[in-house]
Amino acid sequence: MKKWLLALSMGALFFSLGQAATAEAATCPTQSTYNTTATQVQKPTETTKPVADKQATNTQPAAEKPTTPSASQQSGSISSIEQQVLTLTNQERAKSGLKPLAADSKLMNAAREKSTDMRTNNYFSHTSPTFGSPFDRMKALGIDYRAAAENIAMGQKTASEVVKGWMNSPGHRKNIMNANFTHIGIGYDAQGHYWTQQFIQK
């Protein structure tokens, strides 16, 4: 049975503080579910200082640099299929010498909510009628980040299928292979096979 990405409806979204918008974002400011990547740039509301200045005044201790995640960090309350997605994603990163992503419990909850929300409300988009953008939801859940992105997919029945599909799509692959990302949340809703990956740089 031939499957193609349009039938599987995959989407990717990337958001980063302090990065310039791509030409694609300028010509297509809204997210499309036809396997394209939409890019957004958030401009600081309280200050116009560059990101480097913001990072210099960050109250987070410098010791929080990512390290290789332990088994408990990776597995926590992750379902078997979510763990498979995490493992396959980190295997792809390892092939390029990138550090593995650590599962983040708040981000896992956000990704699960997103997958369930897409099924429950019968939509496929980065913008939820319930929560708004993934970044709105992260903010509401108290998830702090310097950069964030989201991959979504629908219809793939296995972790291998969805990760392979994402890796074969330039926008999704870019999110997975982004060396700046340190943490991931994965959500899977088996009814309709809705998948969400959310990435952050802490």
mmCIF file with all atom_site columns, C-alpha atoms in Angstrom:
data_model
loop_
_atom_site.group_PDB
_atom_site.id
_atom_site.type_symbol
_atom_site.label_atom_id
_atom_site.label_alt_id
_atom_site.label_comp_id
_atom_site.label_asym_id
_atom_site.label_entity_id
_atom_site.label_seq_id
_atom_site.pdbx_PDB_ins_code
_atom_site.Cartn_x
_atom_site.Cartn_y
_atom_site.Cartn_z
_atom_site.occupancy
_atom_site.B_iso_or_equiv
_atom_site.pdbx_formal_charge
_atom_site.auth_seq_id
_atom_site.auth_comp_id
_atom_site.auth_asym_id
_atom_site.auth_atom_id
_atom_site.pdbx_PDB_model_num
ATOM 1   C CA . MET A 1 1   ? 0.000   0.000  0.000  1.00 0.00 ? 1   MET A CA 1
ATOM 2   C CA . LYS A 1 2   ? 1.659   3.169  -1.193 1.00 0.00 ? 2   LYS A CA 1
ATOM 3   C CA . LYS A 1 3   ? 1.792   5.971  1.320  1.00 0.00 ? 3   LYS A CA 1
ATOM 4   C CA . TRP A 1 4   ? 2.847   9.474  0.468  1.00 0.00 ? 4   TRP A CA 1
ATOM 5   C CA . LEU A 1 5   ? 3.501   12.386 2.706  1.00 0.00 ? 5   LEU A CA 1
ATOM 6   C CA . LEU A 1 6   ? 0.516   14.415 1.570  1.00 0.00 ? 6   LEU A CA 1
ATOM 7   C CA . ALA A 1 7   ? -1.755  11.520 2.476  1.00 0.00 ? 7   ALA A CA 1
ATOM 8   C CA . LEU A 1 8   ? -0.008  11.189 5.807  1.00 0.00 ? 8   LEU A CA 1
ATOM 9   C CA . SER A 1 9   ? -0.256  14.943 6.387  1.00 0.00 ? 9   SER A CA 1
ATOM 10  C CA . MET A 1 10  ? 2.996   15.897 8.043  1.00 0.00 ? 10  MET A CA 1
ATOM 11  C CA . GLY A 1 11  ? 3.913   19.359 9.284  1.00 0.00 ? 11  GLY A CA 1
ATOM 12  C CA . ALA A 1 12  ? 6.864   21.066 10.931 1.00 0.00 ? 12  ALA A CA 1
ATOM 13  C CA . LEU A 1 13  ? 7.189   24.356 12.737 1.00 0.00 ? 13  LEU A CA 1
ATOM 14  C CA . PHE A 1 14  ? 10.303  26.079 14.072 1.00 0.00 ? 14  PHE A CA 1
ATOM 15  C CA . PHE A 1 15  ? 10.546  28.998 16.449 1.00 0.00 ? 15  PHE A CA 1
ATOM 16  C CA . SER A 1 16  ? 13.673  30.682 17.734 1.00 0.00 ? 16  SER A CA 1
ATOM 17  C CA . LEU A 1 17  ? 14.453  33.862 19.603 1.00 0.00 ? 17  LEU A CA 1
ATOM 18  C CA . GLY A 1 18  ? 16.850  36.158 17.819 1.00 0.00 ? 18  GLY A CA 1
ATOM 19  C CA . GLN A 1 19  ? 17.042  34.350 14.471 1.00 0.00 ? 19  GLN A CA 1
ATOM 20  C CA . ALA A 1 20  ? 16.087  35.927 11.159 1.00 0.00 ? 20  ALA A CA 1
ATOM 21  C CA . ALA A 1 21  ? 12.989  34.669 9.379  1.00 0.00 ? 21  ALA A CA 1
ATOM 22  C CA . THR A 1 22  ? 13.588  32.617 6.277  1.00 0.00 ? 22  THR A CA 1
ATOM 23  C CA . ALA A 1 23  ? 12.317  33.653 2.866  1.00 0.00 ? 23  ALA A CA 1
ATOM 24  C CA . GLU A 1 24  ? 9.767   30.858 3.090  1.00 0.00 ? 24  GLU A CA 1
ATOM 25  C CA . ALA A 1 25  ? 8.351   32.345 6.278  1.00 0.00 ? 25  ALA A CA 1
ATOM 26  C CA . ALA A 1 26  ? 8.137   35.749 4.660  1.00 0.00 ? 26  ALA A CA 1
ATOM 27  C CA . THR A 1 27  ? 6.185   34.385 1.706  1.00 0.00 ? 27  THR A CA 1
ATOM 28  C CA . CYS A 1 28  ? 4.125   31.885 3.687  1.00 0.00 ? 28  CYS A CA 1
ATOM 29  C CA . PRO A 1 29  ? 3.559   33.225 7.209  1.00 0.00 ? 29  PRO A CA 1
ATOM 30  C CA . THR A 1 30  ? 0.936   30.647 8.111  1.00 0.00 ? 30  THR A CA 1
ATOM 31  C CA . GLN A 1 31  ? 1.546   26.962 8.688  1.00 0.00 ? 31  GLN A CA 1
ATOM 32  C CA . SER A 1 32  ? 0.559   24.572 5.943  1.00 0.00 ? 32  SER A CA 1
ATOM 33  C CA . THR A 1 33  ? -0.268  20.929 6.491  1.00 0.00 ? 33  THR A CA 1
ATOM 34  C CA . TYR A 1 34  ? 1.221   19.991 3.124  1.00 0.00 ? 34  TYR A CA 1
ATOM 35  C CA . ASN A 1 35  ? 4.631   18.976 4.391  1.00 0.00 ? 35  ASN A CA 1
ATOM 36  C CA . THR A 1 36  ? 6.150   22.428 4.459  1.00 0.00 ? 36  THR A CA 1
ATOM 37  C CA . THR A 1 37  ? 8.032   24.176 7.199  1.00 0.00 ? 37  THR A CA 1
ATOM 38  C CA . ALA A 1 38  ? 6.706   27.430 8.578  1.00 0.00 ? 38  ALA A CA 1
ATOM 39  C CA . THR A 1 39  ? 9.164   29.592 10.456 1.00 0.00 ? 39  THR A CA 1
ATOM 40  C CA . GLN A 1 40  ? 8.317   32.239 13.019 1.00 0.00 ? 40  GLN A CA 1
ATOM 41  C CA . VAL A 1 41  ? 10.496  34.668 14.898 1.00 0.00 ? 41  VAL A CA 1
ATOM 42  C CA . GLN A 1 42  ? 9.334   36.063 18.210 1.00 0.00 ? 42  GLN A CA 1
ATOM 43  C CA . LYS A 1 43  ? 10.461  39.598 18.827 1.00 0.00 ? 43  LYS A CA 1
ATOM 44  C CA . PRO A 1 44  ? 11.100  40.377 22.488 1.00 0.00 ? 44  PRO A CA 1
ATOM 45  C CA . THR A 1 45  ? 8.256   42.438 23.917 1.00 0.00 ? 45  THR A CA 1
ATOM 46  C CA . GLU A 1 46  ? 9.933   43.872 26.988 1.00 0.00 ? 46  GLU A CA 1
ATOM 47  C CA . THR A 1 47  ? 13.332  44.624 25.465 1.00 0.00 ? 47  THR A CA 1
ATOM 48  C CA . THR A 1 48  ? 15.078  44.989 22.136 1.00 0.00 ? 48  THR A CA 1
ATOM 49  C CA . LYS A 1 49  ? 18.410  43.653 23.367 1.00 0.00 ? 49  LYS A CA 1
ATOM 50  C CA . PRO A 1 50  ? 19.941  40.848 21.294 1.00 0.00 ? 50  PRO A CA 1
ATOM 51  C CA . VAL A 1 51  ? 19.546  37.295 22.547 1.00 0.00 ? 51  VAL A CA 1
ATOM 52  C CA . ALA A 1 52  ? 23.176  37.236 23.702 1.00 0.00 ? 52  ALA A CA 1
ATOM 53  C CA . ASP A 1 53  ? 22.415  40.076 26.140 1.00 0.00 ? 53  ASP A CA 1
ATOM 54  C CA . LYS A 1 54  ? 19.292  38.282 27.352 1.00 0.00 ? 54  LYS A CA 1
ATOM 55  C CA . GLN A 1 55  ? 21.296  35.109 27.926 1.00 0.00 ? 55  GLN A CA 1
ATOM 56  C CA . ALA A 1 56  ? 23.951  37.045 29.836 1.00 0.00 ? 56  ALA A CA 1
ATOM 57  C CA . THR A 1 57  ? 21.302  38.286 32.280 1.00 0.00 ? 57  THR A CA 1
ATOM 58  C CA . ASN A 1 58  ? 19.620  34.903 32.564 1.00 0.00 ? 58  ASN A CA 1
ATOM 59  C CA . THR A 1 59  ? 19.170  33.824 36.173 1.00 0.00 ? 59  THR A CA 1
ATOM 60  C CA . GLN A 1 60  ? 19.604  30.161 35.244 1.00 0.00 ? 60  GLN A CA 1
ATOM 61  C CA . PRO A 1 61  ? 22.873  28.720 36.578 1.00 0.00 ? 61  PRO A CA 1
ATOM 62  C CA . ALA A 1 62  ? 25.492  27.995 33.920 1.00 0.00 ? 62  ALA A CA 1
ATOM 63  C CA . ALA A 1 63  ? 25.812  24.428 35.222 1.00 0.00 ? 63  ALA A CA 1
ATOM 64  C CA . GLU A 1 64  ? 22.593  23.450 33.420 1.00 0.00 ? 64  GLU A CA 1
ATOM 65  C CA . LYS A 1 65  ? 24.376  22.657 30.167 1.00 0.00 ? 65  LYS A CA 1
ATOM 66  C CA . PRO A 1 66  ? 22.974  19.445 28.675 1.00 0.00 ? 66  PRO A CA 1
ATOM 67  C CA . THR A 1 67  ? 24.740  16.197 29.315 1.00 0.00 ? 67  THR A CA 1
ATOM 68  C CA . THR A 1 68  ? 24.005  12.770 27.992 1.00 0.00 ? 68  THR A CA 1
ATOM 69  C CA . PRO A 1 69  ? 20.593  11.911 29.435 1.00 0.00 ? 69  PRO A CA 1
ATOM 70  C CA . SER A 1 70  ? 20.422  9.044  31.887 1.00 0.00 ? 70  SER A CA 1
ATOM 71  C CA . ALA A 1 71  ? 18.073  6.124  31.324 1.00 0.00 ? 71  ALA A CA 1
ATOM 72  C CA . SER A 1 72  ? 15.700  7.513  33.962 1.00 0.00 ? 72  SER A CA 1
ATOM 73  C CA . GLN A 1 73  ? 15.634  10.923 32.242 1.00 0.00 ? 73  GLN A CA 1
ATOM 74  C CA . GLN A 1 74  ? 14.851  9.244  28.941 1.00 0.00 ? 74  GLN A CA 1
ATOM 75  C CA . SER A 1 75  ? 12.219  6.808  30.129 1.00 0.00 ? 75  SER A CA 1
ATOM 76  C CA . GLY A 1 76  ? 10.394  8.432  33.096 1.00 0.00 ? 76  GLY A CA 1
ATOM 77  C CA . SER A 1 77  ? 6.725   7.955  32.297 1.00 0.00 ? 77  SER A CA 1
ATOM 78  C CA . ILE A 1 78  ? 7.260   7.480  28.577 1.00 0.00 ? 78  ILE A CA 1
ATOM 79  C CA . SER A 1 79  ? 5.080   4.902  26.856 1.00 0.00 ? 79  SER A CA 1
ATOM 80  C CA . SER A 1 80  ? 6.757   2.147  24.877 1.00 0.00 ? 80  SER A CA 1
ATOM 81  C CA . ILE A 1 81  ? 5.958   3.728  21.507 1.00 0.00 ? 81  ILE A CA 1
ATOM 82  C CA . GLU A 1 82  ? 7.105   7.172  22.676 1.00 0.00 ? 82  GLU A CA 1
ATOM 83  C CA . GLN A 1 83  ? 10.350  5.606  23.907 1.00 0.00 ? 83  GLN A CA 1
ATOM 84  C CA . GLN A 1 84  ? 10.804  4.044  20.456 1.00 0.00 ? 84  GLN A CA 1
ATOM 85  C CA . VAL A 1 85  ? 10.416  7.482  18.833 1.00 0.00 ? 85  VAL A CA 1
ATOM 86  C CA . LEU A 1 86  ? 12.949  8.933  21.298 1.00 0.00 ? 86  LEU A CA 1
ATOM 87  C CA . THR A 1 87  ? 15.410  6.111  20.640 1.00 0.00 ? 87  THR A CA 1
ATOM 88  C CA . LEU A 1 88  ? 15.077  6.353  16.852 1.00 0.00 ? 88  LEU A CA 1
ATOM 89  C CA . THR A 1 89  ? 15.360  10.151 16.958 1.00 0.00 ? 89  THR A CA 1
ATOM 90  C CA . ASN A 1 90  ? 18.523  9.986  19.062 1.00 0.00 ? 90  ASN A CA 1
ATOM 91  C CA . GLN A 1 91  ? 19.969  7.287  16.783 1.00 0.00 ? 91  GLN A CA 1
ATOM 92  C CA . GLU A 1 92  ? 19.531  9.644  13.820 1.00 0.00 ? 92  GLU A CA 1
ATOM 93  C CA . ARG A 1 93  ? 21.240  12.444 15.747 1.00 0.00 ? 93  ARG A CA 1
ATOM 94  C CA . ALA A 1 94  ? 24.093  10.138 16.773 1.00 0.00 ? 94  ALA A CA 1
ATOM 95  C CA . LYS A 1 95  ? 24.808  9.335  13.103 1.00 0.00 ? 95  LYS A CA 1
ATOM 96  C CA . SER A 1 96  ? 25.777  12.994 12.697 1.00 0.00 ? 96  SER A CA 1
ATOM 97  C CA . GLY A 1 97  ? 27.673  13.203 15.970 1.00 0.00 ? 97  GLY A CA 1
ATOM 98  C CA . LEU A 1 98  ? 24.928  15.154 17.751 1.00 0.00 ? 98  LEU A CA 1
ATOM 99  C CA . LYS A 1 99  ? 24.152  14.820 21.443 1.00 0.00 ? 99  LYS A CA 1
ATOM 100 C CA . PRO A 1 100 ? 21.007  12.875 22.360 1.00 0.00 ? 100 PRO A CA 1
ATOM 101 C CA . LEU A 1 101 ? 17.879  14.735 23.355 1.00 0.00 ? 101 LEU A CA 1
ATOM 102 C CA . ALA A 1 102 ? 16.626  14.287 26.912 1.00 0.00 ? 102 ALA A CA 1
ATOM 103 C CA . ALA A 1 103 ? 12.929  13.688 27.513 1.00 0.00 ? 103 ALA A CA 1
ATOM 104 C CA . ASP A 1 104 ? 11.364  16.570 29.423 1.00 0.00 ? 104 ASP A CA 1
ATOM 105 C CA . SER A 1 105 ? 8.283   15.676 31.483 1.00 0.00 ? 105 SER A CA 1
ATOM 106 C CA . LYS A 1 106 ? 6.475   19.009 30.947 1.00 0.00 ? 106 LYS A CA 1
ATOM 107 C CA . LEU A 1 107 ? 7.235   18.880 27.226 1.00 0.00 ? 107 LEU A CA 1
ATOM 108 C CA . MET A 1 108 ? 6.043   15.257 27.092 1.00 0.00 ? 108 MET A CA 1
ATOM 109 C CA . ASN A 1 109 ? 2.725   16.362 28.596 1.00 0.00 ? 109 ASN A CA 1
ATOM 110 C CA . ALA A 1 110 ? 2.439   19.241 26.110 1.00 0.00 ? 110 ALA A CA 1
ATOM 111 C CA . ALA A 1 111 ? 3.137   16.916 23.155 1.00 0.00 ? 111 ALA A CA 1
ATOM 112 C CA . ARG A 1 112 ? 0.611   14.346 24.387 1.00 0.00 ? 112 ARG A CA 1
ATOM 113 C CA . GLU A 1 113 ? -2.021  17.044 24.874 1.00 0.00 ? 113 GLU A CA 1
ATOM 114 C CA . LYS A 1 114 ? -1.364  18.262 21.327 1.00 0.00 ? 114 LYS A CA 1
ATOM 115 C CA . SER A 1 115 ? -1.794  14.811 19.755 1.00 0.00 ? 115 SER A CA 1
ATOM 116 C CA . THR A 1 116 ? -4.987  14.159 21.713 1.00 0.00 ? 116 THR A CA 1
ATOM 117 C CA . ASP A 1 117 ? -6.298  17.658 20.971 1.00 0.00 ? 117 ASP A CA 1
ATOM 118 C CA . MET A 1 118 ? -5.809  17.136 17.217 1.00 0.00 ? 118 MET A CA 1
ATOM 119 C CA . ARG A 1 119 ? -7.795  13.898 17.360 1.00 0.00 ? 119 ARG A CA 1
ATOM 120 C CA . THR A 1 120 ? -10.506 15.191 19.697 1.00 0.00 ? 120 THR A CA 1
ATOM 121 C CA . ASN A 1 121 ? -11.070 18.407 17.736 1.00 0.00 ? 121 ASN A CA 1
ATOM 122 C CA . ASN A 1 122 ? -10.558 16.836 14.302 1.00 0.00 ? 122 ASN A CA 1
ATOM 123 C CA . TYR A 1 123 ? -7.794  19.098 13.003 1.00 0.00 ? 123 TYR A CA 1
ATOM 124 C CA . PHE A 1 124 ? -4.199  18.781 11.843 1.00 0.00 ? 124 PHE A CA 1
ATOM 125 C CA . SER A 1 125 ? -2.239  21.962 12.405 1.00 0.00 ? 125 SER A CA 1
ATOM 126 C CA . HIS A 1 126 ? 0.455   23.498 14.544 1.00 0.00 ? 126 HIS A CA 1
ATOM 127 C CA . THR A 1 127 ? -2.162  25.978 15.762 1.00 0.00 ? 127 THR A CA 1
ATOM 128 C CA . SER A 1 128 ? -4.641  24.398 18.160 1.00 0.00 ? 128 SER A CA 1
ATOM 129 C CA . PRO A 1 129 ? -8.168  25.794 18.498 1.00 0.00 ? 129 PRO A CA 1
ATOM 130 C CA . THR A 1 130 ? -7.819  24.920 22.198 1.00 0.00 ? 130 THR A CA 1
ATOM 131 C CA . PHE A 1 131 ? -4.261  25.983 23.083 1.00 0.00 ? 131 PHE A CA 1
ATOM 132 C CA . GLY A 1 132 ? -3.103  28.308 20.278 1.00 0.00 ? 132 GLY A CA 1
ATOM 133 C CA . SER A 1 133 ? 0.433   27.840 18.985 1.00 0.00 ? 133 SER A CA 1
ATOM 134 C CA . PRO A 1 134 ? 2.744   25.232 20.523 1.00 0.00 ? 134 PRO A CA 1
ATOM 135 C CA . PHE A 1 135 ? 4.716   28.131 21.976 1.00 0.00 ? 135 PHE A CA 1
ATOM 136 C CA . ASP A 1 136 ? 1.605   29.593 23.607 1.00 0.00 ? 136 ASP A CA 1
ATOM 137 C CA . ARG A 1 137 ? 1.022   26.212 25.225 1.00 0.00 ? 137 ARG A CA 1
ATOM 138 C CA . MET A 1 138 ? 4.646   25.869 26.368 1.00 0.00 ? 138 MET A CA 1
ATOM 139 C CA . LYS A 1 139 ? 4.417   29.297 27.987 1.00 0.00 ? 139 LYS A CA 1
ATOM 140 C CA . ALA A 1 140 ? 1.129   28.398 29.715 1.00 0.00 ? 140 ALA A CA 1
ATOM 141 C CA . LEU A 1 141 ? 2.737   25.226 31.100 1.00 0.00 ? 141 LEU A CA 1
ATOM 142 C CA . GLY A 1 142 ? 5.760   27.135 32.417 1.00 0.00 ? 142 GLY A CA 1
ATOM 143 C CA . ILE A 1 143 ? 8.220   25.608 29.956 1.00 0.00 ? 143 ILE A CA 1
ATOM 144 C CA . ASP A 1 144 ? 11.236  27.889 29.571 1.00 0.00 ? 144 ASP A CA 1
ATOM 145 C CA . TYR A 1 145 ? 13.304  27.739 26.393 1.00 0.00 ? 145 TYR A CA 1
ATOM 146 C CA . ARG A 1 146 ? 15.597  29.759 24.148 1.00 0.00 ? 146 ARG A CA 1
ATOM 147 C CA . ALA A 1 147 ? 14.434  28.024 20.962 1.00 0.00 ? 147 ALA A CA 1
ATOM 148 C CA . ALA A 1 148 ? 11.607  25.614 20.235 1.00 0.00 ? 148 ALA A CA 1
ATOM 149 C CA . ALA A 1 149 ? 10.151  23.617 17.364 1.00 0.00 ? 149 ALA A CA 1
ATOM 150 C CA . GLU A 1 150 ? 7.372   21.150 16.683 1.00 0.00 ? 150 GLU A CA 1
ATOM 151 C CA . ASN A 1 151 ? 6.937   18.235 14.277 1.00 0.00 ? 151 ASN A CA 1
ATOM 152 C CA . ILE A 1 152 ? 3.497   16.710 13.804 1.00 0.00 ? 152 ILE A CA 1
ATOM 153 C CA . ALA A 1 153 ? 2.311   13.744 11.777 1.00 0.00 ? 153 ALA A CA 1
ATOM 154 C CA . MET A 1 154 ? -0.848  11.744 11.276 1.00 0.00 ? 154 MET A CA 1
ATOM 155 C CA . GLY A 1 155 ? -1.527  8.251  9.957  1.00 0.00 ? 155 GLY A CA 1
ATOM 156 C CA . GLN A 1 156 ? 1.750   6.430  10.533 1.00 0.00 ? 156 GLN A CA 1
ATOM 157 C CA . LYS A 1 157 ? 1.161   3.306  12.590 1.00 0.00 ? 157 LYS A CA 1
ATOM 158 C CA . THR A 1 158 ? 4.659   2.699  13.982 1.00 0.00 ? 158 THR A CA 1
ATOM 159 C CA . ALA A 1 159 ? 7.459   4.729  15.517 1.00 0.00 ? 159 ALA A CA 1
ATOM 160 C CA . SER A 1 160 ? 9.749   3.604  12.714 1.00 0.00 ? 160 SER A CA 1
ATOM 161 C CA . GLU A 1 161 ? 7.308   4.847  10.049 1.00 0.00 ? 161 GLU A CA 1
ATOM 162 C CA . VAL A 1 162 ? 6.884   8.276  11.596 1.00 0.00 ? 162 VAL A CA 1
ATOM 163 C CA . VAL A 1 163 ? 10.584  8.900  12.274 1.00 0.00 ? 163 VAL A CA 1
ATOM 164 C CA . LYS A 1 164 ? 11.461  7.708  8.759  1.00 0.00 ? 164 LYS A CA 1
ATOM 165 C CA . GLY A 1 165 ? 8.828   10.074 7.332  1.00 0.00 ? 165 GLY A CA 1
ATOM 166 C CA . TRP A 1 166 ? 10.164  12.994 9.349  1.00 0.00 ? 166 TRP A CA 1
ATOM 167 C CA . MET A 1 167 ? 13.754  12.216 8.353  1.00 0.00 ? 167 MET A CA 1
ATOM 168 C CA . ASN A 1 168 ? 12.736  12.149 4.674  1.00 0.00 ? 168 ASN A CA 1
ATOM 169 C CA . SER A 1 169 ? 11.183  15.629 4.960  1.00 0.00 ? 169 SER A CA 1
ATOM 170 C CA . PRO A 1 170 ? 13.702  18.508 4.954  1.00 0.00 ? 170 PRO A CA 1
ATOM 171 C CA . GLY A 1 171 ? 11.835  20.699 7.460  1.00 0.00 ? 171 GLY A CA 1
ATOM 172 C CA . HIS A 1 172 ? 11.202  17.899 9.941  1.00 0.00 ? 172 HIS A CA 1
ATOM 173 C CA . ARG A 1 173 ? 14.736  16.576 9.544  1.00 0.00 ? 173 ARG A CA 1
ATOM 174 C CA . LYS A 1 174 ? 16.079  20.062 10.281 1.00 0.00 ? 174 LYS A CA 1
ATOM 175 C CA . ASN A 1 175 ? 14.211  20.099 13.606 1.00 0.00 ? 175 ASN A CA 1
ATOM 176 C CA . ILE A 1 176 ? 15.406  16.611 14.565 1.00 0.00 ? 176 ILE A CA 1
ATOM 177 C CA . MET A 1 177 ? 19.006  17.367 13.587 1.00 0.00 ? 177 MET A CA 1
ATOM 178 C CA . ASN A 1 178 ? 19.188  20.828 15.177 1.00 0.00 ? 178 ASN A CA 1
ATOM 179 C CA . ALA A 1 179 ? 22.314  20.706 17.345 1.00 0.00 ? 179 ALA A CA 1
ATOM 180 C CA . ASN A 1 180 ? 20.975  23.467 19.607 1.00 0.00 ? 180 ASN A CA 1
ATOM 181 C CA . PHE A 1 181 ? 18.022  21.469 20.876 1.00 0.00 ? 181 PHE A CA 1
ATOM 182 C CA . THR A 1 182 ? 18.583  19.731 24.202 1.00 0.00 ? 182 THR A CA 1
ATOM 183 C CA . HIS A 1 183 ? 15.166  18.366 25.209 1.00 0.00 ? 183 HIS A CA 1
ATOM 184 C CA . ILE A 1 184 ? 12.197  16.699 23.559 1.00 0.00 ? 184 ILE A CA 1
ATOM 185 C CA . GLY A 1 185 ? 8.585   15.890 24.264 1.00 0.00 ? 185 GLY A CA 1
ATOM 186 C CA . ILE A 1 186 ? 6.812   13.142 22.336 1.00 0.00 ? 186 ILE A CA 1
ATOM 187 C CA . GLY A 1 187 ? 3.091   12.538 22.207 1.00 0.00 ? 187 GLY A CA 1
ATOM 188 C CA . TYR A 1 188 ? 1.209   9.749  20.440 1.00 0.00 ? 188 TYR A CA 1
ATOM 189 C CA . ASP A 1 189 ? -2.550  9.273  20.232 1.00 0.00 ? 189 ASP A CA 1
ATOM 190 C CA . ALA A 1 190 ? -3.344  5.802  18.900 1.00 0.00 ? 190 ALA A CA 1
ATOM 191 C CA . GLN A 1 191 ? -6.865  6.721  17.765 1.00 0.00 ? 191 GLN A CA 1
ATOM 192 C CA . GLY A 1 192 ? -6.078  8.158  14.345 1.00 0.00 ? 192 GLY A CA 1
ATOM 193 C CA . HIS A 1 193 ? -2.331  7.839  14.886 1.00 0.00 ? 193 HIS A CA 1
ATOM 194 C CA . TYR A 1 194 ? -1.539  11.454 15.736 1.00 0.00 ? 194 TYR A CA 1
ATOM 195 C CA . TRP A 1 195 ? 2.132   12.151 16.516 1.00 0.00 ? 195 TRP A CA 1
ATOM 196 C CA . THR A 1 196 ? 3.805   15.200 18.022 1.00 0.00 ? 196 THR A CA 1
ATOM 197 C CA . GLN A 1 197 ? 7.464   15.966 18.676 1.00 0.00 ? 197 GLN A CA 1
ATOM 198 C CA . GLN A 1 198 ? 8.289   19.181 20.515 1.00 0.00 ? 198 GLN A CA 1
ATOM 199 C CA . PHE A 1 199 ? 11.885  20.329 20.842 1.00 0.00 ? 199 PHE A CA 1
ATOM 200 C CA . ILE A 1 200 ? 13.446  22.975 23.058 1.00 0.00 ? 200 ILE A CA 1
ATOM 201 C CA . GLN A 1 201 ? 16.813  24.459 23.800 1.00 0.00 ? 201 GLN A CA 1
ATOM 202 C CA . LYS A 1 202 ? 17.075  25.216 27.512 1.00 0.00 ? 202 LYS A CA 1
#
